[in-house]
Tab-separated table of N, CA and C in Angstrom:
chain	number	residue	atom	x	y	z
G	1	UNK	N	-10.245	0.016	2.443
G	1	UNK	CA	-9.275	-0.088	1.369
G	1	UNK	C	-7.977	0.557	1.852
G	2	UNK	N	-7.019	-0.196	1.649
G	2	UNK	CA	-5.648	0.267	2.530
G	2	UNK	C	-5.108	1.097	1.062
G	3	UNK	N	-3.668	1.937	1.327
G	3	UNK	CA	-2.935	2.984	0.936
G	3	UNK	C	-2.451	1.891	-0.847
G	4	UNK	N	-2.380	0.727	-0.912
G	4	UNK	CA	-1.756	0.001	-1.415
G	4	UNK	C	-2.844	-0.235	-2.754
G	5	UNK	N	-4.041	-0.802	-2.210
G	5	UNK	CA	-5.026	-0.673	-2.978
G	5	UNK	C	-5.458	0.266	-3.873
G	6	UNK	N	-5.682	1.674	-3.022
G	6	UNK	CA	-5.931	2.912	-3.531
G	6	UNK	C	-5.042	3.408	-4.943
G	7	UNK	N	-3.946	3.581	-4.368
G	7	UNK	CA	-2.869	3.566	-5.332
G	7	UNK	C	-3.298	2.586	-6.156
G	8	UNK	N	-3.187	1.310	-6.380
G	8	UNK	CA	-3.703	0.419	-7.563
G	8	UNK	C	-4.873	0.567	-8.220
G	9	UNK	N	-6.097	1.416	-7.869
G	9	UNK	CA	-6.827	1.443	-8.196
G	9	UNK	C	-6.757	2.682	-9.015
G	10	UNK	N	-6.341	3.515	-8.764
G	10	UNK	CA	-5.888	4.958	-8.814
G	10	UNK	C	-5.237	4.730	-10.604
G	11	UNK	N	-4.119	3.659	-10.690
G	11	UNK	CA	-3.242	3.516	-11.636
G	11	UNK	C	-4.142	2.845	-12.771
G	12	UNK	N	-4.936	2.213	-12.040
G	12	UNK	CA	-5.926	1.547	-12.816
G	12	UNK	C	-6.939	2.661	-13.868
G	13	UNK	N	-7.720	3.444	-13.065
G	13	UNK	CA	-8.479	4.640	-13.783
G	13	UNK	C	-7.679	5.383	-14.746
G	14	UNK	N	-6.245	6.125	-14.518
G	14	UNK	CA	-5.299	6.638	-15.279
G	14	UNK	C	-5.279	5.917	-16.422
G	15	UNK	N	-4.732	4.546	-16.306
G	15	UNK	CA	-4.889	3.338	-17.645
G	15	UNK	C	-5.558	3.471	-18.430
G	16	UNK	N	-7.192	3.626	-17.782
G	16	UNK	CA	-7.877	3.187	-18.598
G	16	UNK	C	-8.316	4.179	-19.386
G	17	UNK	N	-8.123	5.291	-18.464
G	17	UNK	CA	-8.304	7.102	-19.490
G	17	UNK	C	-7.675	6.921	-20.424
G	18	UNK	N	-6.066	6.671	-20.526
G	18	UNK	CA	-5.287	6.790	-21.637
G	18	UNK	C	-5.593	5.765	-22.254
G	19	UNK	N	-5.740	4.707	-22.364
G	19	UNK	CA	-6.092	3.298	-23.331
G	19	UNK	C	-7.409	4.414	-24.519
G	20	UNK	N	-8.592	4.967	-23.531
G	20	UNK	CA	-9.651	5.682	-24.787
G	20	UNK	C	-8.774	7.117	-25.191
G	21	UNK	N	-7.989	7.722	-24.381
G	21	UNK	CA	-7.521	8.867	-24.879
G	21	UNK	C	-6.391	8.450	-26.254
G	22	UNK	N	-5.636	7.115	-26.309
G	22	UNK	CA	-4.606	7.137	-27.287
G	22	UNK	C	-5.437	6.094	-28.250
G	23	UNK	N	-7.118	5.800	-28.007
G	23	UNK	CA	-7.640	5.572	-29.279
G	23	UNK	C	-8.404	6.802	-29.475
G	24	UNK	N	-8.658	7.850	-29.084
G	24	UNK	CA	-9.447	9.065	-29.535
G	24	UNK	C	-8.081	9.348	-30.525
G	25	UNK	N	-6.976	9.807	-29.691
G	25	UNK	CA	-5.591	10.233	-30.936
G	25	UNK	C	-6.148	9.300	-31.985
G	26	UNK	N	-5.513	7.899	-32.200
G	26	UNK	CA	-5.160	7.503	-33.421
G	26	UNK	C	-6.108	7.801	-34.071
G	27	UNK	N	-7.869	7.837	-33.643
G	27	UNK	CA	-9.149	7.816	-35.171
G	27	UNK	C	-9.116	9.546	-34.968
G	28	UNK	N	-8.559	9.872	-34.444
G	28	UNK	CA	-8.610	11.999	-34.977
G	28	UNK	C	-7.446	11.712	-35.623
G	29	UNK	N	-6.368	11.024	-35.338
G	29	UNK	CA	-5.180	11.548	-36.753
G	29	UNK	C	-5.435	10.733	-38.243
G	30	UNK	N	-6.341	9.171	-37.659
G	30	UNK	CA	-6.593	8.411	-38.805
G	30	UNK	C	-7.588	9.237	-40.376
G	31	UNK	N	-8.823	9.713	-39.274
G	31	UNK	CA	-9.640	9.914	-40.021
G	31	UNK	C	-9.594	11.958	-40.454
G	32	UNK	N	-8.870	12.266	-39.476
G	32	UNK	CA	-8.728	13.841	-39.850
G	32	UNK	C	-9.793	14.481	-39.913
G	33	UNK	N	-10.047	15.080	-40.631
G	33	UNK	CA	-11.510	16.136	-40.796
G	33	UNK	C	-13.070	15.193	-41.392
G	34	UNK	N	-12.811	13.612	-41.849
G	34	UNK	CA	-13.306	13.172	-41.825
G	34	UNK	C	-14.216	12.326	-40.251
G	35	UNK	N	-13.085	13.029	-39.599
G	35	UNK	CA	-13.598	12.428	-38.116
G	35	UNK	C	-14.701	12.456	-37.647
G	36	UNK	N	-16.222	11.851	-37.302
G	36	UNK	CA	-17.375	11.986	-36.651
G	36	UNK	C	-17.447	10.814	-35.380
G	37	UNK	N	-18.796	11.587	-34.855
G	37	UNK	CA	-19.262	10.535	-33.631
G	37	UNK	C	-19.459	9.385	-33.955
G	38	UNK	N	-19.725	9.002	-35.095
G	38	UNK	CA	-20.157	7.715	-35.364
G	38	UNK	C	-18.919	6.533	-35.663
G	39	UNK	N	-17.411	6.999	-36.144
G	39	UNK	CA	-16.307	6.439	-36.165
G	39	UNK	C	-15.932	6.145	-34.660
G	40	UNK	N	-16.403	7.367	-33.969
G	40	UNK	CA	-15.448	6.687	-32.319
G	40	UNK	C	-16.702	6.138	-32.168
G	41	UNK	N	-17.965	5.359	-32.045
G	41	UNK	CA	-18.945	4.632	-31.308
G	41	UNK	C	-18.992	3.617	-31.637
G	42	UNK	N	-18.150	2.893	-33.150
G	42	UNK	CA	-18.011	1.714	-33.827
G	42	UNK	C	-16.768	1.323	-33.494
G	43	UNK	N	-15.710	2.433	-33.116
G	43	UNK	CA	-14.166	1.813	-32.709
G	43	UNK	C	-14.798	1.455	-31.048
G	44	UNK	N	-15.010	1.841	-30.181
G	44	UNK	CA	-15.041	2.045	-28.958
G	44	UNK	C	-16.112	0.370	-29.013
G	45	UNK	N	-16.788	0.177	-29.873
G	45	UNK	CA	-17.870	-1.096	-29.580
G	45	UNK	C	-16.699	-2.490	-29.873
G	46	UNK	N	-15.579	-1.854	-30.639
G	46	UNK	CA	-15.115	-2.752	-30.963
G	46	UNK	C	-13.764	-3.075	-30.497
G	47	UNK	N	-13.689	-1.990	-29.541
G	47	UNK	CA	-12.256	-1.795	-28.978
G	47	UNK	C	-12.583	-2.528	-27.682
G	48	UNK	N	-13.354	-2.784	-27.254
G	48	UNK	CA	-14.244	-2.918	-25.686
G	48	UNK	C	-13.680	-4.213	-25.098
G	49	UNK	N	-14.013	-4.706	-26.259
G	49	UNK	CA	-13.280	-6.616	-25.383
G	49	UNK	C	-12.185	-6.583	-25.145
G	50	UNK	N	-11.332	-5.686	-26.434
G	50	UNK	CA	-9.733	-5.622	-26.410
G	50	UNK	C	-9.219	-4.993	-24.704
G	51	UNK	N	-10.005	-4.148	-24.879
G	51	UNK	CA	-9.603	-3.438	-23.929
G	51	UNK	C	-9.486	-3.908	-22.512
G	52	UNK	N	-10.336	-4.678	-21.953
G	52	UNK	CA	-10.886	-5.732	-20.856
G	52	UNK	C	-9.789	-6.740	-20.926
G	53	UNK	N	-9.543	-7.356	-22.060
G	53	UNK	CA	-8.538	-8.113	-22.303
G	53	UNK	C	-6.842	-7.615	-21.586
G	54	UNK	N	-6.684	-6.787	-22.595
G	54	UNK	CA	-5.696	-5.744	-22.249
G	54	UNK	C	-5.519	-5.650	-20.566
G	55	UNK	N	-6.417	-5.321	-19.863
G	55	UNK	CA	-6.129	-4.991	-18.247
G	55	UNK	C	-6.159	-6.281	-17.305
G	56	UNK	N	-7.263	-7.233	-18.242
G	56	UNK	CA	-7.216	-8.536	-16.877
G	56	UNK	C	-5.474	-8.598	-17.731
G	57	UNK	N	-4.593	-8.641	-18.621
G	57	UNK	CA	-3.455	-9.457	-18.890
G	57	UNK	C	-2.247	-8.479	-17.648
G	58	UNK	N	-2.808	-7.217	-18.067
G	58	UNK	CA	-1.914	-6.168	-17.349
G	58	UNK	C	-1.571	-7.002	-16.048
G	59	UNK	N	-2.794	-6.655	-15.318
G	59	UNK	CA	-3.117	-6.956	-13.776
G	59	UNK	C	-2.808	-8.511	-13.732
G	60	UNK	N	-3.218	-9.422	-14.063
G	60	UNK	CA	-2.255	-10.963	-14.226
G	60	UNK	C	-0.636	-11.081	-14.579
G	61	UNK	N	-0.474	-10.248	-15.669
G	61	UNK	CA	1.313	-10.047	-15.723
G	61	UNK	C	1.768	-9.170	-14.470
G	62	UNK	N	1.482	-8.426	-13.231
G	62	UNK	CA	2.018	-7.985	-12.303
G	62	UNK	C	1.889	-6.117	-12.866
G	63	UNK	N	1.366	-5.866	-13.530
G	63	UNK	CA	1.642	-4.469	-14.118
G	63	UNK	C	1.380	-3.209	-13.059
G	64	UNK	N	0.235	-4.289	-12.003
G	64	UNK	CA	-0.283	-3.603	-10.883
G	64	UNK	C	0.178	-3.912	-9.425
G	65	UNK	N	1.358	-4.421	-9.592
G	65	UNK	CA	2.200	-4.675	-8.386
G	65	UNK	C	2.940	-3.777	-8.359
G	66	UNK	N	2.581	-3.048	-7.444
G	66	UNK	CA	3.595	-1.612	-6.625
G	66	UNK	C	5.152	-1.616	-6.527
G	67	UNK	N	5.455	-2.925	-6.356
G	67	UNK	CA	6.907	-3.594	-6.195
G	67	UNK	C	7.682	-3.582	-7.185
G	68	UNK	N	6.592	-3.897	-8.194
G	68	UNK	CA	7.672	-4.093	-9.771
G	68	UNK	C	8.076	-2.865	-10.424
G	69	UNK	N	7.699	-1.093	-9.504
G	69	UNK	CA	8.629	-0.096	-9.756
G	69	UNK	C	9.476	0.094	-9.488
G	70	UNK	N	10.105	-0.838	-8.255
G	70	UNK	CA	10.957	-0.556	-7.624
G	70	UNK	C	12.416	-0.828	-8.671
G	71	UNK	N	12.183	-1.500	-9.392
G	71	UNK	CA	13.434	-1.518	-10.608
G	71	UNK	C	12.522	-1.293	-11.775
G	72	UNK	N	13.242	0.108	-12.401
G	72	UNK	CA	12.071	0.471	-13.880
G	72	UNK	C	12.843	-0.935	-14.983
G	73	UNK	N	13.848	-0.711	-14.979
G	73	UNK	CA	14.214	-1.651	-16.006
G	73	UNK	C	13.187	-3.116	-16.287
G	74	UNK	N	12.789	-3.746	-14.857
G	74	UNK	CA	11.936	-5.500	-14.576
G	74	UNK	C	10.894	-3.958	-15.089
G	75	UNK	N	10.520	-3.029	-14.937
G	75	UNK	CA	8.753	-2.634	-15.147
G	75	UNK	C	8.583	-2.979	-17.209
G	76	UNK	N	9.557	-2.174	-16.985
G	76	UNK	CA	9.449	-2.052	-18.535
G	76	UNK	C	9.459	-2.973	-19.482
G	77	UNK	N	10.322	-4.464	-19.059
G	77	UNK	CA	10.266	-5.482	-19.234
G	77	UNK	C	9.034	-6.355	-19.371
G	78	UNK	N	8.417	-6.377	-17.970
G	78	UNK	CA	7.043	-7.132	-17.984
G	78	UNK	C	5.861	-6.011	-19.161
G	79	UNK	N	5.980	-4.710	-18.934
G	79	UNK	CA	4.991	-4.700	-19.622
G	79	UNK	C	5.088	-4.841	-21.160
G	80	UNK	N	6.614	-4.863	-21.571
G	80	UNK	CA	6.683	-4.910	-22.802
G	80	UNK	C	6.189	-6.265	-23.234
G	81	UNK	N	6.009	-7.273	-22.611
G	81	UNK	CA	6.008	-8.625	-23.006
G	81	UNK	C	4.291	-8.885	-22.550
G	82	UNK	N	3.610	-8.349	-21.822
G	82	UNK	CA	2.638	-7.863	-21.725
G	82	UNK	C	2.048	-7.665	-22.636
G	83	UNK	N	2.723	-6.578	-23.063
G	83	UNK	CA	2.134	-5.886	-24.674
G	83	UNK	C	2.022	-6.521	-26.243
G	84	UNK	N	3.224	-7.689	-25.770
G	84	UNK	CA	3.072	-8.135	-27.219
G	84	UNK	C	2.029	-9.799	-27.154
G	85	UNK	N	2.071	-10.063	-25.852
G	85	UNK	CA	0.863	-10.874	-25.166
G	85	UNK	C	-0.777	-10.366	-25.926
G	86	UNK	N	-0.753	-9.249	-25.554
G	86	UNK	CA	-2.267	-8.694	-25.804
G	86	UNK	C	-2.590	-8.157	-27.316
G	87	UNK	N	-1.420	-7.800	-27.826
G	87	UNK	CA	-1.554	-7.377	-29.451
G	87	UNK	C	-1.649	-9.174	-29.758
G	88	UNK	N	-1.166	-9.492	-29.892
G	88	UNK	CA	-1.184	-11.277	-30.584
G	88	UNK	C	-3.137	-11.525	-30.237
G	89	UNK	N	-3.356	-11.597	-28.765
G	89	UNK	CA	-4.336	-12.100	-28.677
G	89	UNK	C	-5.768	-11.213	-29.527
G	90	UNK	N	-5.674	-9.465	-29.510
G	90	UNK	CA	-6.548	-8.560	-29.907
G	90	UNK	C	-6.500	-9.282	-31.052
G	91	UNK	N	-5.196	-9.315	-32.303
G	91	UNK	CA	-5.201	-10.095	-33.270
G	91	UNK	C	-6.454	-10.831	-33.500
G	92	UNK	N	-5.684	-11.957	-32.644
G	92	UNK	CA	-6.836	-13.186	-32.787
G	92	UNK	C	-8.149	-12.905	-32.978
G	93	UNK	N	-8.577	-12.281	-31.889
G	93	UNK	CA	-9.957	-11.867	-31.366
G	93	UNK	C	-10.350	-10.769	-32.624
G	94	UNK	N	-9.912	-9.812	-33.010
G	94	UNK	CA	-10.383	-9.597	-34.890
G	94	UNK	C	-10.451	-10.797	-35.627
G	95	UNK	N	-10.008	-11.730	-35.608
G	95	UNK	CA	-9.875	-12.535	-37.197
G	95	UNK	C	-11.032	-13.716	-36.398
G	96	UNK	N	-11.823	-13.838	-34.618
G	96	UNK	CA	-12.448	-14.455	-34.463
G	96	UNK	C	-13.931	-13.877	-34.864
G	97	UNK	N	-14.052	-12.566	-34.146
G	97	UNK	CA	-14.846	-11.972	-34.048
G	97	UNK	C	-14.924	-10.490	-34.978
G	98	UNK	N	-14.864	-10.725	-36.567
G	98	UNK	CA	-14.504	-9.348	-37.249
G	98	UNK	C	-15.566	-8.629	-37.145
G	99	UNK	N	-15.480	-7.242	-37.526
G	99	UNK	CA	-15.819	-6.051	-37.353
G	99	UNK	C	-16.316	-4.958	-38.478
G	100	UNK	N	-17.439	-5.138	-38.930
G	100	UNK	CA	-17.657	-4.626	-40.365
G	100	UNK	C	-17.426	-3.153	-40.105
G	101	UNK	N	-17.098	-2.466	-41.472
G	101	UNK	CA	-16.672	-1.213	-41.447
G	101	UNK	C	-15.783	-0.235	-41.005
G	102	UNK	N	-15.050	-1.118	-40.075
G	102	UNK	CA	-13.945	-0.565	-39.821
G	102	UNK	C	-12.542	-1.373	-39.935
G	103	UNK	N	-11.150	-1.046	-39.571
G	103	UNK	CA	-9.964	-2.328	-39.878
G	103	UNK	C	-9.092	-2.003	-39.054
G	104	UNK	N	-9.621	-2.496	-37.588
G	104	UNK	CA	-9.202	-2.197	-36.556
G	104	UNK	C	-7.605	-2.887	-36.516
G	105	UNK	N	-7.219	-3.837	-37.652
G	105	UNK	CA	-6.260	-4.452	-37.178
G	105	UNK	C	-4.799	-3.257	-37.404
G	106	UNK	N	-5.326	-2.207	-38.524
G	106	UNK	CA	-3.777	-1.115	-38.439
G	106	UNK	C	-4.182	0.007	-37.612
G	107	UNK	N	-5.372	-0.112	-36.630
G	107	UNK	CA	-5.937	0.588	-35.708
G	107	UNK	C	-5.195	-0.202	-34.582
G	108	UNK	N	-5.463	-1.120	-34.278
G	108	UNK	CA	-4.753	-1.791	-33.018
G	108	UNK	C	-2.968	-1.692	-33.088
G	109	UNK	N	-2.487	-1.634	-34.130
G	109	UNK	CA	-0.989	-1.571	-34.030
G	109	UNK	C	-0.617	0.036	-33.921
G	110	UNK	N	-1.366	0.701	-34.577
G	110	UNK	CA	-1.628	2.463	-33.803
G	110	UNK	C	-1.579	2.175	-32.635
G	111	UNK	N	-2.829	1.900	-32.156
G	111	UNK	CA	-2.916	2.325	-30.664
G	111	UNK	C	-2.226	1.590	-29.621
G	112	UNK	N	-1.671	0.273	-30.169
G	112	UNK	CA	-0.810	-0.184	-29.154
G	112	UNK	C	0.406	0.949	-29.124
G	113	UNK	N	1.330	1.542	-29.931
G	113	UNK	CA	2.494	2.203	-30.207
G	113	UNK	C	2.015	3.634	-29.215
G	114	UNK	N	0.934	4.474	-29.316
G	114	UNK	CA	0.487	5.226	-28.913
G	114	UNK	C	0.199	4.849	-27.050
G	115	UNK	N	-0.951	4.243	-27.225
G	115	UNK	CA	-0.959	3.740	-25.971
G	115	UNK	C	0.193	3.460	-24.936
G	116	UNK	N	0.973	2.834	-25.780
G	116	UNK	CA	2.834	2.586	-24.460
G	116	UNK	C	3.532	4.056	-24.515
G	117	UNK	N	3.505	4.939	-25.307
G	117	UNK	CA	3.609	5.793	-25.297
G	117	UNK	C	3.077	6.676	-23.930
G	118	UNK	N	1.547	6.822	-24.535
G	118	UNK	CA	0.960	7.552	-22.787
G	118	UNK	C	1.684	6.431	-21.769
G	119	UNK	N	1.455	5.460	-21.916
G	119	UNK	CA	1.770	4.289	-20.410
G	119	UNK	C	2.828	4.735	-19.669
G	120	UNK	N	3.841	4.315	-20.735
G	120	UNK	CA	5.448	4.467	-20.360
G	120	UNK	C	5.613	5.497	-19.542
G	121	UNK	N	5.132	6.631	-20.442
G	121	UNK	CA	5.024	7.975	-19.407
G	121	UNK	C	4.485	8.793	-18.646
G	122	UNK	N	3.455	8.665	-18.663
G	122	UNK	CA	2.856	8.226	-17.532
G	122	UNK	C	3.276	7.710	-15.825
G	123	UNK	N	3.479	6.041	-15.966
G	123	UNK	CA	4.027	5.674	-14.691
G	123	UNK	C	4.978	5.752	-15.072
G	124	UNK	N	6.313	7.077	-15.490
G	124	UNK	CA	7.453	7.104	-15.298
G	124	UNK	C	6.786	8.540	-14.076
G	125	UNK	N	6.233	9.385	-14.736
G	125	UNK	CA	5.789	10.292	-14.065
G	125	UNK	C	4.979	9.899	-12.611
G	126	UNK	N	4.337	8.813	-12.580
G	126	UNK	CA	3.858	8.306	-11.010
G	126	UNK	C	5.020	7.748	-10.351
G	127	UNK	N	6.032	6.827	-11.335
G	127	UNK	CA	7.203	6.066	-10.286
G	127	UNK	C	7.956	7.425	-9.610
G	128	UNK	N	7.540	8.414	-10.695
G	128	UNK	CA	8.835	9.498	-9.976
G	128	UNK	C	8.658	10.359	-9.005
G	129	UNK	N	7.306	10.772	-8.520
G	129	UNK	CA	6.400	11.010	-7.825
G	129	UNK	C	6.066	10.717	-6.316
G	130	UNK	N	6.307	9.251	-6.671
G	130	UNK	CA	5.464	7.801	-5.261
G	130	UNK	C	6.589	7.255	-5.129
G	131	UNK	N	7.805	7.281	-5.570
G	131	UNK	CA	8.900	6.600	-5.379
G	131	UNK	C	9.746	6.358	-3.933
G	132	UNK	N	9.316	7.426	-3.450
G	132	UNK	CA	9.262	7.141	-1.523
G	132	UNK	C	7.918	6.426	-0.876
G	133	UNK	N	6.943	6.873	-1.560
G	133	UNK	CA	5.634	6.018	-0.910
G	133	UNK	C	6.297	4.732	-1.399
G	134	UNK	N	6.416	3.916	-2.494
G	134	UNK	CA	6.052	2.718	-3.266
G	134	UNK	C	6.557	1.855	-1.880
G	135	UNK	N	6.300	0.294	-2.134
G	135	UNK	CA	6.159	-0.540	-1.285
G	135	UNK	C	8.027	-1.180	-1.657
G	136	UNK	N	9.102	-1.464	-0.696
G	136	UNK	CA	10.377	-2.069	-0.965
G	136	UNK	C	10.379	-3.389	-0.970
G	137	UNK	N	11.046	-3.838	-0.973
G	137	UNK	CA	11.909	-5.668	-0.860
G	137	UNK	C	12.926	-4.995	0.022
G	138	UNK	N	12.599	-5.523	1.380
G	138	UNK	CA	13.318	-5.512	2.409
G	138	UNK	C	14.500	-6.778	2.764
G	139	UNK	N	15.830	-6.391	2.428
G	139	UNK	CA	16.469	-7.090	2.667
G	139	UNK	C	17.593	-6.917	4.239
G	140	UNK	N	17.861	-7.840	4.453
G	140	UNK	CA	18.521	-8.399	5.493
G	140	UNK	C	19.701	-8.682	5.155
G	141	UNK	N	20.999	-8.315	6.087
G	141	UNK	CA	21.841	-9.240	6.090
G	141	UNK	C	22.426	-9.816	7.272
G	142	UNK	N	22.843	-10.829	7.620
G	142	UNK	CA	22.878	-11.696	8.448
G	142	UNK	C	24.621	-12.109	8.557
G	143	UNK	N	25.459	-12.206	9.469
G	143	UNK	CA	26.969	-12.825	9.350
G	143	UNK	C	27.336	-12.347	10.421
G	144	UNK	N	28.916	-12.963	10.536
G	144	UNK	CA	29.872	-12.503	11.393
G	144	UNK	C	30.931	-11.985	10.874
G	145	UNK	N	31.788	-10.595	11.372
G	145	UNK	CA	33.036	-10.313	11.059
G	145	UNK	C	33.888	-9.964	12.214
G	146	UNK	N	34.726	-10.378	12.423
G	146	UNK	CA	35.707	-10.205	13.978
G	146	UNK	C	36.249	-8.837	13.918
G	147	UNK	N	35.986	-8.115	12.183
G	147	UNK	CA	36.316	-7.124	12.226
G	147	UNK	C	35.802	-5.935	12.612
């Protein structure tokens, strides 16, 4: 596994910590002192596809191309459009496949808001970090000047 990989894989585990860490936030601020094990084992059964969903779209929109830090402005871009890619589809996927006892759908607009939250900052904190490692767009220039 080369330096390139690692790193992607690396960004990958981070992801996926924060994806369950900013749904642990939203059902501890949702449910408060009402909070038990049994609320996160019914969100988490039901968060699961979303979530899978969520990373093959990441990793298909480029989220895991090393390159696309090289300008934060294109990062922030793709994943924002990313994001509203995967909320539409989670959507769907509640109103295909609903979910008794819980109503994941003002749960999913939590944790999307939360979630870009950790994200954003997050790989602002890795771009700022790896920003000499990251991989460039090597350009060339080519001409004549007599000057």
């Amino acid at each position: 596994m080369n330096k390139i990989h690692r790193q992607q894989l690396f960004l990958l585990i981070v992801d996926s910590g924060l994806f369950f860490l900013a749904l642990y936030t939203i059902l501890r601020w949702r449910y408060q002192d009402g909070y038990q094990a049994e609320i996160w084992t019914k969100h988490l059964r039901a968060f699961a596809p979303v979530f899978c969903l969520w990373f093959m779209s990441f990793y298909a929109g480029g989220l895991y191309n090393l390159r696309v830090f090289s300008t934060k402005n294109r990062f922030v871009e793709i994943f924002l459009k990313n994001l509203l890619l995967v909320v539409g589809l989670s959507i769907a996927w509640f109103y295909l496949f609903p979910v008794e006892d819980i109503s994941p759908k003002t749960n999913l607009l939590l944790l999307a808001l939360v979630f870009s939250s950790f994200f954003l900052g997050w790989r602002y904190i890795f771009y700022s970090l790896s920003k000499y490692n990251l991989p460039k767009t090597n350009l060339g220039a080519i001409g004549y000047n007599r000057h």
